PDB file of C-alpha atoms in Angstrom:
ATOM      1  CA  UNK A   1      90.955 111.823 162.672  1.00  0.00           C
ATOM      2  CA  UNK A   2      90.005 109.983 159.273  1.00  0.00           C
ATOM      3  CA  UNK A   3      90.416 112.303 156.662  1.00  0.00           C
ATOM      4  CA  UNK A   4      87.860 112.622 153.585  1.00  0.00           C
ATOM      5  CA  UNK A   5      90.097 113.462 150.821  1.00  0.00           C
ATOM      6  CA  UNK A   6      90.958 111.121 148.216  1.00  0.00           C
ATOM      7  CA  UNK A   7      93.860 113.670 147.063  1.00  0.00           C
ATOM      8  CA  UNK A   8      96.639 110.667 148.160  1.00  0.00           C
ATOM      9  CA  UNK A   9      94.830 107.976 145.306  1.00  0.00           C
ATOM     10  CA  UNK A  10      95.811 110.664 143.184  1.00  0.00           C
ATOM     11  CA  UNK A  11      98.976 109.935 141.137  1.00  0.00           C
ATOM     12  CA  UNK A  12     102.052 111.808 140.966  1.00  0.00           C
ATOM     13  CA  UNK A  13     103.238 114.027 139.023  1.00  0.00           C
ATOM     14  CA  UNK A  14     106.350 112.773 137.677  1.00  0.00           C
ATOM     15  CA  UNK A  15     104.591 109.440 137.551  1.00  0.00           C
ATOM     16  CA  UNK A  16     102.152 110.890 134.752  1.00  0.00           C
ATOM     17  CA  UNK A  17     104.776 112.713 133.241  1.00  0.00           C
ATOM     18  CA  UNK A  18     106.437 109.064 132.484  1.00  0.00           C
ATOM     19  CA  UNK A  19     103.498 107.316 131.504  1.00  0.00           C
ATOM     20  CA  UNK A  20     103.665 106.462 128.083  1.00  0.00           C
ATOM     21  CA  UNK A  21     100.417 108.528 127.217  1.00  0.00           C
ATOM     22  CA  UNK A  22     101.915 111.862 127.678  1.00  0.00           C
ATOM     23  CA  UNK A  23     105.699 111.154 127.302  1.00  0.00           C
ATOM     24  CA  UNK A  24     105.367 110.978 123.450  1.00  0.00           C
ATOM     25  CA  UNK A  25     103.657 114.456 123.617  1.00  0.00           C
ATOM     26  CA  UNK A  26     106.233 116.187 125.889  1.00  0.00           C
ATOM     27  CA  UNK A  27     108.706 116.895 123.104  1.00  0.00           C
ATOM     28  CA  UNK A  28     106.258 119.160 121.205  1.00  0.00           C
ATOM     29  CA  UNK A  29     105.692 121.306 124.056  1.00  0.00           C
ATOM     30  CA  UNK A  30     108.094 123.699 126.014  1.00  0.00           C
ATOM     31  CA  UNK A  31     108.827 123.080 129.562  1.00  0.00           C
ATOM     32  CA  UNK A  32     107.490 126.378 131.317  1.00  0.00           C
ATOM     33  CA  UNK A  33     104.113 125.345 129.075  1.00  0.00           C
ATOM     34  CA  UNK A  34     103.872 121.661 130.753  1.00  0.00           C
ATOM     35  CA  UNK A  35     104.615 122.942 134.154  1.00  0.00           C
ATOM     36  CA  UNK A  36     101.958 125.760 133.512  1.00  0.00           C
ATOM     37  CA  UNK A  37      99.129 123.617 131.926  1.00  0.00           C
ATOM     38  CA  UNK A  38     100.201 120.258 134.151  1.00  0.00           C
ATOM     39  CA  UNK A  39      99.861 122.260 137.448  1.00  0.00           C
ATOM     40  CA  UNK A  40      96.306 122.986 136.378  1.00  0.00           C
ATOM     41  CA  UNK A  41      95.147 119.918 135.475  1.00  0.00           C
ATOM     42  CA  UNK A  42      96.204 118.412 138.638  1.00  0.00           C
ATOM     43  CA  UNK A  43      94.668 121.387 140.540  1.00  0.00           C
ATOM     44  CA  UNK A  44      91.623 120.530 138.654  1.00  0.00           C
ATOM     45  CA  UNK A  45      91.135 116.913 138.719  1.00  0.00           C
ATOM     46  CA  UNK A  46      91.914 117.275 142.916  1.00  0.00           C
ATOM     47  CA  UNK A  47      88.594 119.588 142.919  1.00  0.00           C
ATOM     48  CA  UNK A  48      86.652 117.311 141.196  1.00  0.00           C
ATOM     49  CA  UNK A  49      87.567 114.558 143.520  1.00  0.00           C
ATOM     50  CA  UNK A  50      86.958 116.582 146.369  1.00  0.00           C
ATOM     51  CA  UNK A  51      83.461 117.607 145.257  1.00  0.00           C
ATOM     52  CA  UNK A  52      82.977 114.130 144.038  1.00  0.00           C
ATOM     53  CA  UNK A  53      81.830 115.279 140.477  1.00  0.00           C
ATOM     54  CA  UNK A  54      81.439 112.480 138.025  1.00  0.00           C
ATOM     55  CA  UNK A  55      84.086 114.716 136.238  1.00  0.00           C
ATOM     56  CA  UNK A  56      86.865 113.321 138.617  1.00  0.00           C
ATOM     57  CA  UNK A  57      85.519 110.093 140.297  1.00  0.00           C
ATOM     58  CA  UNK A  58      86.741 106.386 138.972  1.00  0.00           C
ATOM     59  CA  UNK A  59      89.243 107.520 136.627  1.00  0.00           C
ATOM     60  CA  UNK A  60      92.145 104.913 136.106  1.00  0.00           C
ATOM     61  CA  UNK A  61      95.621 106.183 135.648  1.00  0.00           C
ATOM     62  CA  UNK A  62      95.337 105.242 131.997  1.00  0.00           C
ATOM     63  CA  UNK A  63      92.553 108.029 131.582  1.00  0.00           C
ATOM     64  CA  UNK A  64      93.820 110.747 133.714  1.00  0.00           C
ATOM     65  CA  UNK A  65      97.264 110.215 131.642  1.00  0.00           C
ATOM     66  CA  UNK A  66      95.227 110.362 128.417  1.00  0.00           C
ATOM     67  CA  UNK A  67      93.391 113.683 129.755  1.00  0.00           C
ATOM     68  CA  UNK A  68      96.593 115.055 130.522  1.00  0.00           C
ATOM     69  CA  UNK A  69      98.069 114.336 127.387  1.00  0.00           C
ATOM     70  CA  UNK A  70      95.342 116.258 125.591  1.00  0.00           C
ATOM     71  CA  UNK A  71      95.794 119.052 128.226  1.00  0.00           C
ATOM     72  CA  UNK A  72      99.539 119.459 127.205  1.00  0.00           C
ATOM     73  CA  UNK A  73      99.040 120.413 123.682  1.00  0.00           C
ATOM     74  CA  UNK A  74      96.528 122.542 124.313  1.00  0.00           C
ATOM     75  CA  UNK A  75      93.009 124.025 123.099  1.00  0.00           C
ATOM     76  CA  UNK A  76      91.509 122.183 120.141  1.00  0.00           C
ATOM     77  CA  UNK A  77      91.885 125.296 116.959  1.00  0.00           C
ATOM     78  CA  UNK A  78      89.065 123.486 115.227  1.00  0.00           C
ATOM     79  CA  UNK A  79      86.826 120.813 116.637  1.00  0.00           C
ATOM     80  CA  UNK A  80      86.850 119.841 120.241  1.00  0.00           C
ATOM     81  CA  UNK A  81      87.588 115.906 121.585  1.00  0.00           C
ATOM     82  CA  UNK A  82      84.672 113.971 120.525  1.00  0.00           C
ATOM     83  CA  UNK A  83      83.644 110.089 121.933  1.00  0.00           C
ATOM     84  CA  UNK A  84      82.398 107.896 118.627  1.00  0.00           C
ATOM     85  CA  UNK A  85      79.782 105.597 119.736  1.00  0.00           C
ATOM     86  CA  UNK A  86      78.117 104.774 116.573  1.00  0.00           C
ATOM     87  CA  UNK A  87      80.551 101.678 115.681  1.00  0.00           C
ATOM     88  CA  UNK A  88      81.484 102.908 112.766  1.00  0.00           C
ATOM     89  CA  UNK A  89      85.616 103.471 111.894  1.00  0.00           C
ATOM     90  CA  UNK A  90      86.612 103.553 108.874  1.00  0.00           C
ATOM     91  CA  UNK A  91      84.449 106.093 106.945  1.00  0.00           C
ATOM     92  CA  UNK A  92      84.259 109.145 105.764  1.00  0.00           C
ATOM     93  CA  UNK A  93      82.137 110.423 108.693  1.00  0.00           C
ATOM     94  CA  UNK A  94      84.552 110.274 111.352  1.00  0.00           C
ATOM     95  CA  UNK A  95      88.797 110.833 111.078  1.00  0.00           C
ATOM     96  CA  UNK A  96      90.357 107.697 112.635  1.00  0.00           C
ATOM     97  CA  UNK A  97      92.999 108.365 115.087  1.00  0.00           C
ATOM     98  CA  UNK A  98      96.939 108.018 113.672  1.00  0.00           C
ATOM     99  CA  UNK A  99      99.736 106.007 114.850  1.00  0.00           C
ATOM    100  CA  UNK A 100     102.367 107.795 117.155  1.00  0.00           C
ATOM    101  CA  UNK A 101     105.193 107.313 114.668  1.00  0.00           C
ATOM    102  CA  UNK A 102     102.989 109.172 111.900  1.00  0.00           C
ATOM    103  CA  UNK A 103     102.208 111.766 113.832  1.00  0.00           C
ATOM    104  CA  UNK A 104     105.927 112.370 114.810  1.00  0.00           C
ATOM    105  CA  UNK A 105     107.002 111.866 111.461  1.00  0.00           C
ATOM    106  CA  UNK A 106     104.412 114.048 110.131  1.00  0.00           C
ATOM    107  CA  UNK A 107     105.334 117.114 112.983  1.00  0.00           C
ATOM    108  CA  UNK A 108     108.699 116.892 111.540  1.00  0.00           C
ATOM    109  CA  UNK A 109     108.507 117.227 108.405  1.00  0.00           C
ATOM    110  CA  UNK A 110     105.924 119.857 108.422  1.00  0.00           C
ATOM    111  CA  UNK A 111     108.531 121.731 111.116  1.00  0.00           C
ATOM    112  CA  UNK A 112     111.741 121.122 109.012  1.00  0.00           C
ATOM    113  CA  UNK A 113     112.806 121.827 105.247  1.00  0.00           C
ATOM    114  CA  UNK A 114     113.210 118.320 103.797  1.00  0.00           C
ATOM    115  CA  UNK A 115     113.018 116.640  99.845  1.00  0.00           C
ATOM    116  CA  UNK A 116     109.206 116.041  98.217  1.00  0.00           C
ATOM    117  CA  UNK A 117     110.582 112.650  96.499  1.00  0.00           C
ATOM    118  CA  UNK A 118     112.305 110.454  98.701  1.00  0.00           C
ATOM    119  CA  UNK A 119     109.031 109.457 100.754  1.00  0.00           C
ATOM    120  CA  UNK A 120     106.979 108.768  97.633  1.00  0.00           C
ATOM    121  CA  UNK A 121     109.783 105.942  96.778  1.00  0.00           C
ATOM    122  CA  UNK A 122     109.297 104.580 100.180  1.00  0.00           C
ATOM    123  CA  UNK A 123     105.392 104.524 100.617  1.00  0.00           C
ATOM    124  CA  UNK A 124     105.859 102.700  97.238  1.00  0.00           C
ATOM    125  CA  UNK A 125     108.345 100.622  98.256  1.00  0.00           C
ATOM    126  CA  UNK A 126     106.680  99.483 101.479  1.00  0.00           C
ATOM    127  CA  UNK A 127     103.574  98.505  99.732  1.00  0.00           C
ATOM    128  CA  UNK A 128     105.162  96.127  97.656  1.00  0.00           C
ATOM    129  CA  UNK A 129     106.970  94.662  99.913  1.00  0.00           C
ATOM    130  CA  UNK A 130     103.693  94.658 102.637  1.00  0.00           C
ATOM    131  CA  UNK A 131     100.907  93.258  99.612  1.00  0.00           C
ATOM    132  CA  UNK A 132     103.205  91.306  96.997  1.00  0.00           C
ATOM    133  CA  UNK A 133     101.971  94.091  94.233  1.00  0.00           C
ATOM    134  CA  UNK A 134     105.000  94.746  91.538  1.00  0.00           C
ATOM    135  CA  UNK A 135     104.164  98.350  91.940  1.00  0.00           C
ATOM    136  CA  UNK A 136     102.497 100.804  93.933  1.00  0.00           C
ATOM    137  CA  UNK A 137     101.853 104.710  93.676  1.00  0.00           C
ATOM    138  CA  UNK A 138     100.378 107.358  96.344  1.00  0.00           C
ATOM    139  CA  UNK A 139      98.003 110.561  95.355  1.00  0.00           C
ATOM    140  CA  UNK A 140      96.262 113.060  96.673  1.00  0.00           C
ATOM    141  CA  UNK A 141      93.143 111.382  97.433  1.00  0.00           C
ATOM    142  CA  UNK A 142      91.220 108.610  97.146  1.00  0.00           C
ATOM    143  CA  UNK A 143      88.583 109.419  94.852  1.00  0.00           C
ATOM    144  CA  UNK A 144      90.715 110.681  92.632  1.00  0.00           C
ATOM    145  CA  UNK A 145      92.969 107.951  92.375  1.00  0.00           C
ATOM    146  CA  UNK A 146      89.648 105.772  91.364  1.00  0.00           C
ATOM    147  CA  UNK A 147      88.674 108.253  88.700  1.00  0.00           C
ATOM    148  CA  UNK A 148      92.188 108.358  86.861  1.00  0.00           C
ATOM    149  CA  UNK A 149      91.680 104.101  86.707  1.00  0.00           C
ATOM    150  CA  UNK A 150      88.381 104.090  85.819  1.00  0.00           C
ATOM    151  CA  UNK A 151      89.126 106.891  82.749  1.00  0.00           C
ATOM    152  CA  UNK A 152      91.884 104.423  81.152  1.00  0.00           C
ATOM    153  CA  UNK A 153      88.923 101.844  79.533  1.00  0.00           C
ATOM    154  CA  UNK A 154      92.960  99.662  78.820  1.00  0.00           C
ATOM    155  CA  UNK A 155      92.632  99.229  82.859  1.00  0.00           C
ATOM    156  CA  UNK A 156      91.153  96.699  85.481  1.00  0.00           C
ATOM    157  CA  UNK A 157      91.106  97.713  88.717  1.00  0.00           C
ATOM    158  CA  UNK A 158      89.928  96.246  91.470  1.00  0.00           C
ATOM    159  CA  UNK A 159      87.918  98.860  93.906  1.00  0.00           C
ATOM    160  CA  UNK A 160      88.004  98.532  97.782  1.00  0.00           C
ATOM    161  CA  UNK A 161      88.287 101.402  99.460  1.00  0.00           C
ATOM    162  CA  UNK A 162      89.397  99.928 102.788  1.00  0.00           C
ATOM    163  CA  UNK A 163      91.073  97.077 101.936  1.00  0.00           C
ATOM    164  CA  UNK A 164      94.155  96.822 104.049  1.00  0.00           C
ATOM    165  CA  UNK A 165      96.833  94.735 104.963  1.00  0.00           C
ATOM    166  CA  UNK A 166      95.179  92.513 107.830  1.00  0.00           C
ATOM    167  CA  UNK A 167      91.924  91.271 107.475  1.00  0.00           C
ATOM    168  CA  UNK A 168      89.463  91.742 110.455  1.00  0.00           C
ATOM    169  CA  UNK A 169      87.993  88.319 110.071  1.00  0.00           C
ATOM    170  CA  UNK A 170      90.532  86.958 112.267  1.00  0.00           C
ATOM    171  CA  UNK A 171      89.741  88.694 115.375  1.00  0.00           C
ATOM    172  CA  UNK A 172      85.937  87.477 114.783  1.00  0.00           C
ATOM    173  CA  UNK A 173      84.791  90.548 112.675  1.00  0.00           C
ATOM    174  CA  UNK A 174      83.317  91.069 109.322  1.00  0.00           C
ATOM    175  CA  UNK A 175      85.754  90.192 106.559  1.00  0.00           C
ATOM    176  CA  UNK A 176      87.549  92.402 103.965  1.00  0.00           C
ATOM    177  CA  UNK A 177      89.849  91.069 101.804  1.00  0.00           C
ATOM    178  CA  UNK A 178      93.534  92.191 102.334  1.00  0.00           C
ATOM    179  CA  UNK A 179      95.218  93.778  99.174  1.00  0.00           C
ATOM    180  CA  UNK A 180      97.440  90.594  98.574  1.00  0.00           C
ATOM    181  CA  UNK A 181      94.289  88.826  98.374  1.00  0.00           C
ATOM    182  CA  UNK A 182      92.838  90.863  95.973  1.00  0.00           C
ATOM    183  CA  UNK A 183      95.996  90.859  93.812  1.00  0.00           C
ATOM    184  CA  UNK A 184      96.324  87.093  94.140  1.00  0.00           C
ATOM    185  CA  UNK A 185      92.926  86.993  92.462  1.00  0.00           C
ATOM    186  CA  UNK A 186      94.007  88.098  89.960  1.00  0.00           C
ATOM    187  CA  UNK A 187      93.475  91.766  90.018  1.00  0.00           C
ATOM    188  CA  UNK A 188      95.330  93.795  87.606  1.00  0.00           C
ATOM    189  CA  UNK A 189      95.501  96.656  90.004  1.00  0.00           C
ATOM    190  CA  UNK A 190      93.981  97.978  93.169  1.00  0.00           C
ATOM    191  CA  UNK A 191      92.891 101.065  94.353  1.00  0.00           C
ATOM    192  CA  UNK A 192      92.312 101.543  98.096  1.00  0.00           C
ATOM    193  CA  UNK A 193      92.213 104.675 100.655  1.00  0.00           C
ATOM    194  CA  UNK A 194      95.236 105.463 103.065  1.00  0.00           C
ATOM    195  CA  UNK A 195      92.525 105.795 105.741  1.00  0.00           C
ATOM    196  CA  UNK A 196      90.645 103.020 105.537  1.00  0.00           C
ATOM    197  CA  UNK A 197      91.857  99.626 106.931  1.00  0.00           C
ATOM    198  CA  UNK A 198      95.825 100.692 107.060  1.00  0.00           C
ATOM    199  CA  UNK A 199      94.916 103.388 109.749  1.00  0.00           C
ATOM    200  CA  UNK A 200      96.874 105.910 108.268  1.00  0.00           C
ATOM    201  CA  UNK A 201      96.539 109.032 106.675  1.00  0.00           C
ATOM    202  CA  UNK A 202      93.388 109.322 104.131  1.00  0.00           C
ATOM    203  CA  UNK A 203      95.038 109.368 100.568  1.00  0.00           C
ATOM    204  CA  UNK A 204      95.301 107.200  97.701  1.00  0.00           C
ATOM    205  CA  UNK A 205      96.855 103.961  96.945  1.00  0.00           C
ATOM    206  CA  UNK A 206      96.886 102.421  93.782  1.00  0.00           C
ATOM    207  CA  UNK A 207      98.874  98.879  93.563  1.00  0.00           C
ATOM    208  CA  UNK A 208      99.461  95.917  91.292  1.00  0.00           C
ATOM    209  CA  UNK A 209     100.917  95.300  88.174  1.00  0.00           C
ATOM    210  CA  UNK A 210     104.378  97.609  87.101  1.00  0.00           C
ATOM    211  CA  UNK A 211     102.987  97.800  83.552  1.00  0.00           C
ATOM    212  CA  UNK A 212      99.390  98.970  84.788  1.00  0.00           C
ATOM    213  CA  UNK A 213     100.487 101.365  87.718  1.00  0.00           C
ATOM    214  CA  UNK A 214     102.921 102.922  85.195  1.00  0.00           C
ATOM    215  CA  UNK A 215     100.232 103.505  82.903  1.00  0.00           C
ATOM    216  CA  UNK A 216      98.473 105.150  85.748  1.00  0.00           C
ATOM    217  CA  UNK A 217     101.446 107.699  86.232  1.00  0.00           C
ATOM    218  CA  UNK A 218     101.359 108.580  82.377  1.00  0.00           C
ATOM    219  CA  UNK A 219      97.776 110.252  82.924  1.00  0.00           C
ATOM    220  CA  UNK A 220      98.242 113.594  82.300  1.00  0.00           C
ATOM    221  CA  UNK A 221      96.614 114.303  85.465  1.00  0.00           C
ATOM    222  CA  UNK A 222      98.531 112.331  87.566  1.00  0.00           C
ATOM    223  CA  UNK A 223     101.209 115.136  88.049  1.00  0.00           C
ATOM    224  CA  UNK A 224      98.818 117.386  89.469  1.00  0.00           C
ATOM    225  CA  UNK A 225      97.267 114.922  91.969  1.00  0.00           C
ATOM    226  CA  UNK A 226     100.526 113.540  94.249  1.00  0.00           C
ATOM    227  CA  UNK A 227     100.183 113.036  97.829  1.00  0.00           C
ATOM    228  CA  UNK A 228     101.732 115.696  99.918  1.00  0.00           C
ATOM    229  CA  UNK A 229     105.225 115.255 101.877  1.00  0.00           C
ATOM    230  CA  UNK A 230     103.367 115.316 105.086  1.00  0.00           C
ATOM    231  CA  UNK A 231     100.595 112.416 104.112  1.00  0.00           C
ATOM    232  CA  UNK A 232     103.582 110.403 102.367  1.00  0.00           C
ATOM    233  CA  UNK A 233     106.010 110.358 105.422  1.00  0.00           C
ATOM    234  CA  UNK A 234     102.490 109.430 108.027  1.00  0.00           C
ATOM    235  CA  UNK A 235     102.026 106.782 105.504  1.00  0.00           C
ATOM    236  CA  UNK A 236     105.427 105.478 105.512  1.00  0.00           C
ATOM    237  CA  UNK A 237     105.769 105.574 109.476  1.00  0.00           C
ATOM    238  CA  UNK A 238     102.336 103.838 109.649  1.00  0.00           C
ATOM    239  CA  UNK A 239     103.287 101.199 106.719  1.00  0.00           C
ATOM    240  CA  UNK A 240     106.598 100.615 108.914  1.00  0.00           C
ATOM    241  CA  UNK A 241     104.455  99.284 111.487  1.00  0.00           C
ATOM    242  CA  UNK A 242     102.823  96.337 109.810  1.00  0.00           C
ATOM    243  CA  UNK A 243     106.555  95.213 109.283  1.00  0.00           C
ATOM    244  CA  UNK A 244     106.555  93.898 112.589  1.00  0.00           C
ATOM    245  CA  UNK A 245     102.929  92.376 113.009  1.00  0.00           C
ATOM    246  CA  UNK A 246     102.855  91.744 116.276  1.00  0.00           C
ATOM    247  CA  UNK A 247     103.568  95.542 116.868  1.00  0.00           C
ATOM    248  CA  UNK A 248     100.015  96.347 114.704  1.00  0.00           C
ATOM    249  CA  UNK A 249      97.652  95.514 117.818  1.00  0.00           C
ATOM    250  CA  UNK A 250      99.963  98.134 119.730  1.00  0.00           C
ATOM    251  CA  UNK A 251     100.819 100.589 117.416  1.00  0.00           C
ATOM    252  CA  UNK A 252      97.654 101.659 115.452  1.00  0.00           C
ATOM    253  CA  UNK A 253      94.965 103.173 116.958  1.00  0.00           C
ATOM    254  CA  UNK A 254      92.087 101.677 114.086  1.00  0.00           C
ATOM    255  CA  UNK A 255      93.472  98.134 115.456  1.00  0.00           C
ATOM    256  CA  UNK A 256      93.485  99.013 118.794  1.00  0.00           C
ATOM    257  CA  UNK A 257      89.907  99.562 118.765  1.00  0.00           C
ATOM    258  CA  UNK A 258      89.141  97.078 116.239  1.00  0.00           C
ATOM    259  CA  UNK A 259      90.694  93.890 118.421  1.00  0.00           C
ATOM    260  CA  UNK A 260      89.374  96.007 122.123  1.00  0.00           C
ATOM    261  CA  UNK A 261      87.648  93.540 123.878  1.00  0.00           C
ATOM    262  CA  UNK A 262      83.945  94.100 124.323  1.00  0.00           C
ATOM    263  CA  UNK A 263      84.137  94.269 128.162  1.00  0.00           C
TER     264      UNK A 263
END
């Protein structure tokens, strides 16, 4: 007798468990949790299927991995899982997605006791290195990097909020000028937001010229206004990315979506 379930199309277990989607969330959550929480999901998702809800039906491997993912780690404290379909990414509307690394980088240090100062030197040091700038420096936020610039009337600065280090015009989208570009212009320095372009965490950067930055760093506000540990270290991880290009496509959600293909 022909049977009517489609339970057997349903994947595995242990095969979800290993696809990439949910193995880089197993490690924040305790085993008698993932049994507890996987067990449902599965029971769940074979209901829908059965009842042919739209809930269930046509999902690809990919998705139901991605929907267990979410599952693992649990209820949403704030806002729940939202779809953007307005087009618009970089803003200050919507929070873009994080890359992996940051995220684990950014669990660990808020989970561990660790020094304020040494990822500060490296956000700094990676932007150099990643834009050609002779110096670079990371605060709070973005708006109030700007302001301390635009206070010094002995400063240029060139303003782009999400000027980044790639420049969508070569996967057939409007341009933005990278920050090398913008310092090969001539700009004395540049000030630009952590979440804009980058993908990373929403803080910001300021970036040229050693004598100008360190001008920058004399305001007396600047003390007050660092970046925290935990945006420094997300920064770092996602800056570490771009150090392999080929890895950016891959590796950071804003470019994933940014080079998806329409279809």
């Amino acid at each position: 007798m022909k049977s009517d379930s489609n339970f057997p199309q349903l994947p595995a277990l242990a095969e979800l468990l290993q696809h990439p989607a949910v193995a880089q969330v197993l490690d924040r959550v305790n085993q008698s949790t993932i049994a507890q929480r996987a067990t449902g999901f599965l029971g769940e998702l074979q209901a829908s299927w059965r009842d042919r809800t739209p809930e269930g039906s046509g999902l690809s491997l990919e998705q139901i991995a991605e929907r267990l993912a979410r599952r693992l780690l649990g209820p949403p404290v704030s806002a729940q899982p939202t779809i953007n379909a307005t087009g618009m990414l970089c803003g200050a509307t919507w929070h873009v997605p994080w890359a992996e690394s940051a995220v684990q980088e950014m669990l660990r240090m808020a989970g561990e006791f660790g020094p304020v100062e040494g990822p500060a030197e490296q956000a700094a040091t990676l932007l150099t290195e990643l834009t050609g700038a002779e110096a670079a420096c990371v605060l709070g936020h973005y708006s109030q990097a700007l302001q301390l610039v635009q206070q010094d009337p002995q400063l240029s600065a060139d303003s782009e909020r999400y000027a980044g280090i790639l420049d969508p015009q070569q996967f057939d989208l409007p341009g933005v000028d990278t920050l090398a570009n913008r310092l090969e212009s001539g700009a004395e320095l540049v000030v630009c937001d952590g979440g804009g372009l980058l993908g990373g965490p929403s803080c910001g950067i300021v970036l040229g010229r050693r004598q100008a930055v360190d001008q920058v760093l004399q305001h007396p506000w600047a003390a007050t206004l660092p970046a925290g540990p935990v945006t420094l270290v997300a920064l770092v991880a996602t800056l570490s990315v771009y150090q392999q290009p080929a890895r950016v496509m891959h590796r950071i959600p804003l470019w994933q979506l940014l080079t998806a293909p329409m279809e």
